[in-house]
mmCIF file of C-alpha atoms in Angstrom:
data_model
loop_
_atom_site.group_PDB
_atom_site.id
_atom_site.type_symbol
_atom_site.label_atom_id
_atom_site.label_comp_id
_atom_site.label_asym_id
_atom_site.label_seq_id
_atom_site.Cartn_x
_atom_site.Cartn_y
_atom_site.Cartn_z
ATOM 1 C CA MET A 149 179.218 83.293 -15.595
ATOM 2 C CA ASN A 150 180.918 83.786 -18.945
ATOM 3 C CA TYR A 151 184.622 83.052 -18.582
ATOM 4 C CA ALA A 152 185.405 84.204 -22.116
ATOM 5 C CA THR A 153 184.316 87.815 -21.511
ATOM 6 C CA GLU A 154 184.698 88.312 -17.754
ATOM 7 C CA THR A 155 187.506 90.287 -16.134
ATOM 8 C CA TYR A 156 189.293 88.413 -13.374
ATOM 9 C CA SER A 157 191.804 89.065 -10.660
ATOM 10 C CA THR A 158 195.284 87.611 -10.933
ATOM 11 C CA GLU A 159 194.317 85.053 -8.277
ATOM 12 C CA LYS A 160 191.382 83.806 -10.359
ATOM 13 C CA ILE A 161 193.556 83.677 -13.480
ATOM 14 C CA MET A 162 196.155 81.673 -11.520
ATOM 15 C CA GLU A 163 193.385 79.273 -10.482
ATOM 16 C CA LEU A 164 192.294 78.886 -14.118
ATOM 17 C CA ILE A 165 195.890 78.177 -15.180
ATOM 18 C CA ASN A 166 196.472 75.690 -12.377
ATOM 19 C CA ASN A 167 193.245 73.823 -13.195
ATOM 20 C CA TYR A 168 193.731 73.961 -16.981
ATOM 21 C CA PRO A 169 195.006 70.342 -17.326
ATOM 22 C CA PHE A 170 191.969 69.118 -15.388
ATOM 23 C CA TYR A 171 189.626 71.182 -17.569
ATOM 24 C CA ILE A 172 191.072 69.710 -20.775
ATOM 25 C CA SER A 173 190.947 66.099 -19.557
ATOM 26 C CA ARG A 174 187.404 66.554 -18.234
ATOM 27 C CA ILE A 175 186.274 68.169 -21.506
ATOM 28 C CA LYS A 176 187.625 65.192 -23.462
ATOM 29 C CA GLU A 177 185.860 62.778 -21.125
ATOM 30 C CA LEU A 178 182.547 64.656 -21.247
ATOM 31 C CA ARG A 179 182.623 64.998 -25.039
ATOM 32 C CA VAL A 180 182.916 61.239 -25.419
ATOM 33 C CA LYS A 181 180.045 60.659 -22.990
ATOM 34 C CA TYR A 182 177.967 63.446 -24.540
ATOM 35 C CA ASN A 183 178.468 62.156 -28.088
ATOM 36 C CA ASN A 184 177.542 58.637 -26.978
ATOM 37 C CA ALA A 185 174.440 59.920 -25.177
ATOM 38 C CA VAL A 186 173.293 62.155 -28.003
ATOM 39 C CA GLY A 187 174.330 59.834 -30.815
ATOM 40 C CA GLY A 188 173.298 56.564 -29.193
ATOM 41 C CA GLY A 189 169.960 55.508 -27.862
ATOM 42 C CA SER A 190 168.801 54.184 -24.550
ATOM 43 C CA ILE A 191 167.795 50.568 -24.216
ATOM 44 C CA SER A 192 164.237 50.279 -23.020
ATOM 45 C CA GLN A 193 163.171 47.865 -20.330
ATOM 46 C CA TYR A 194 161.448 44.667 -21.271
ATOM 47 C CA GLY A 195 160.038 41.666 -19.529
ATOM 48 C CA ILE A 196 158.919 41.751 -15.908
ATOM 49 C CA GLU A 197 160.899 44.956 -15.157
ATOM 50 C CA ALA A 198 158.801 46.892 -17.664
ATOM 51 C CA THR A 199 155.553 45.942 -15.901
ATOM 52 C CA MET A 200 156.668 46.559 -12.319
ATOM 53 C CA PRO A 201 155.457 49.701 -10.515
ATOM 54 C CA LYS A 202 157.827 52.653 -10.553
ATOM 55 C CA ALA A 203 159.042 54.577 -7.509
ATOM 56 C CA SER A 204 156.935 57.590 -6.546
ATOM 57 C CA GLY A 205 158.225 61.077 -5.920
ATOM 58 C CA GLY A 206 159.938 61.627 -9.246
ATOM 59 C CA THR A 207 159.240 61.339 -12.899
ATOM 60 C CA SER A 208 159.172 57.806 -14.207
ATOM 61 C CA ASP A 209 159.661 58.835 -17.818
ATOM 62 C CA PRO A 210 163.069 57.424 -18.763
ATOM 63 C CA VAL A 211 163.318 59.662 -21.836
ATOM 64 C CA TYR A 212 162.760 62.787 -19.726
ATOM 65 C CA ASN A 213 165.323 61.622 -17.177
ATOM 66 C CA GLU A 214 167.857 60.976 -19.926
ATOM 67 C CA VAL A 215 167.264 64.419 -21.434
ATOM 68 C CA GLU A 216 167.790 66.011 -18.002
ATOM 69 C CA ARG A 217 171.035 64.109 -17.559
ATOM 70 C CA VAL A 218 172.336 65.108 -20.990
ATOM 71 C CA LEU A 219 171.405 68.758 -20.389
ATOM 72 C CA LYS A 220 173.381 68.764 -17.133
ATOM 73 C CA MET A 221 176.336 67.214 -18.934
ATOM 74 C CA ASP A 222 176.048 69.838 -21.678
ATOM 75 C CA LYS A 223 175.979 72.639 -19.102
ATOM 76 C CA GLU A 224 179.124 71.334 -17.370
ATOM 77 C CA LEU A 225 180.846 70.890 -20.721
ATOM 78 C CA SER A 226 180.048 74.480 -21.727
ATOM 79 C CA ARG A 227 181.279 75.825 -18.384
ATOM 80 C CA LEU A 228 184.587 73.961 -18.608
ATOM 81 C CA GLU A 229 185.098 74.956 -22.242
ATOM 82 C CA ALA A 230 184.571 78.619 -21.334
ATOM 83 C CA LYS A 231 187.201 78.394 -18.593
ATOM 84 C CA ALA A 232 189.730 76.749 -20.917
ATOM 85 C CA ARG A 233 188.891 79.216 -23.684
ATOM 86 C CA TYR A 234 189.643 82.153 -21.347
ATOM 87 C CA ILE A 235 193.261 80.963 -21.130
ATOM 88 C CA GLN A 236 193.499 79.902 -24.784
ATOM 89 C CA ASN A 237 192.226 83.247 -26.095
ATOM 90 C CA ARG A 238 194.951 85.096 -24.198
ATOM 91 C CA TRP A 239 198.041 82.910 -24.457
ATOM 92 C CA ASP A 240 199.327 84.816 -27.485
ATOM 93 C CA ARG A 241 199.945 87.750 -25.104
ATOM 94 C CA ILE A 242 202.931 85.889 -23.662
ATOM 95 C CA THR A 243 205.823 86.980 -25.879
ATOM 96 C CA ASP A 244 208.835 86.449 -23.607
ATOM 97 C CA GLU A 245 210.466 83.109 -24.408
ATOM 98 C CA ARG A 246 211.125 82.065 -20.797
ATOM 99 C CA MET A 247 207.623 83.090 -19.716
ATOM 100 C CA ALA A 248 206.127 81.148 -22.610
ATOM 101 C CA ARG A 249 208.119 78.044 -21.701
ATOM 102 C CA VAL A 250 207.107 78.208 -18.032
ATOM 103 C CA PHE A 251 203.493 78.861 -19.053
ATOM 104 C CA ASN A 252 203.378 75.893 -21.437
ATOM 105 C CA LEU A 253 204.958 73.561 -18.897
ATOM 106 C CA ARG A 254 202.385 74.626 -16.299
ATOM 107 C CA LEU A 255 199.529 74.139 -18.777
ATOM 108 C CA ASN A 256 200.903 70.639 -19.368
ATOM 109 C CA GLY A 257 200.366 69.962 -15.664
ATOM 110 C CA MET A 258 203.945 70.157 -14.388
ATOM 111 C CA THR A 259 204.470 71.278 -10.799
ATOM 112 C CA TYR A 260 206.448 74.405 -9.952
ATOM 113 C CA GLN A 261 209.296 72.214 -8.681
ATOM 114 C CA LYS A 262 209.481 70.225 -11.931
ATOM 115 C CA ILE A 263 209.302 73.429 -13.981
ATOM 116 C CA ALA A 264 212.151 74.903 -11.912
ATOM 117 C CA GLU A 265 214.279 71.836 -12.627
ATOM 118 C CA GLU A 266 213.392 71.866 -16.333
ATOM 119 C CA VAL A 267 214.110 75.580 -16.861
ATOM 120 C CA ASP A 268 217.013 75.621 -14.355
ATOM 121 C CA ILE A 269 215.627 78.359 -12.114
ATOM 122 C CA SER A 270 214.375 78.438 -8.524
ATOM 123 C CA THR A 271 210.843 77.511 -7.530
ATOM 124 C CA THR A 272 210.383 81.038 -6.202
ATOM 125 C CA ARG A 273 211.344 82.433 -9.617
ATOM 126 C CA VAL A 274 208.798 80.120 -11.279
ATOM 127 C CA TYR A 275 206.144 81.528 -8.960
ATOM 128 C CA GLN A 276 207.198 85.092 -9.833
ATOM 129 C CA ILE A 277 207.052 84.303 -13.556
ATOM 130 C CA MET A 278 203.591 82.803 -13.104
ATOM 131 C CA GLN A 279 202.471 86.003 -11.346
ATOM 132 C CA ASP A 280 203.823 88.029 -14.287
ATOM 133 C CA ILE A 281 201.949 85.740 -16.690
ATOM 134 C CA CYS A 282 198.721 86.331 -14.764
ATOM 135 C CA LEU A 283 199.245 90.080 -15.093
ATOM 136 C CA GLU A 284 199.781 89.681 -18.842
ATOM 137 C CA LEU A 285 196.584 87.619 -19.213
ATOM 138 C CA LYS A 286 194.522 90.008 -17.133
ATOM 139 C CA ASP A 287 192.313 92.389 -19.124
#
């Protein structure tokens, strides 16, 4: 699924917005792990552990297992980046100042209640503004 080119319902866009802070924090975390895995090397076993029999039923090649793990991490990283990019590629569509402020506060992870207090409007109005934002971001 390509989040950068797909067309989504307002509900899916709302889900992407609500999860945006998680996506960004997870991307940062995965990039650090990915760079360490790709840039660093694995430490091979030595001593008695290296000569012991390996468990059956799976591959015992540690290099292959590490490559599989890094590929899974890369796939998750790409998926999360595509979701975040869907929002980032469209946020210039928000031109109203109040909508932009509510949108940015939500992308920063603030709850609707905290946004309502910050902008001095009701929680219901924050929800309505978020619905309008989703319509603006929809293709």
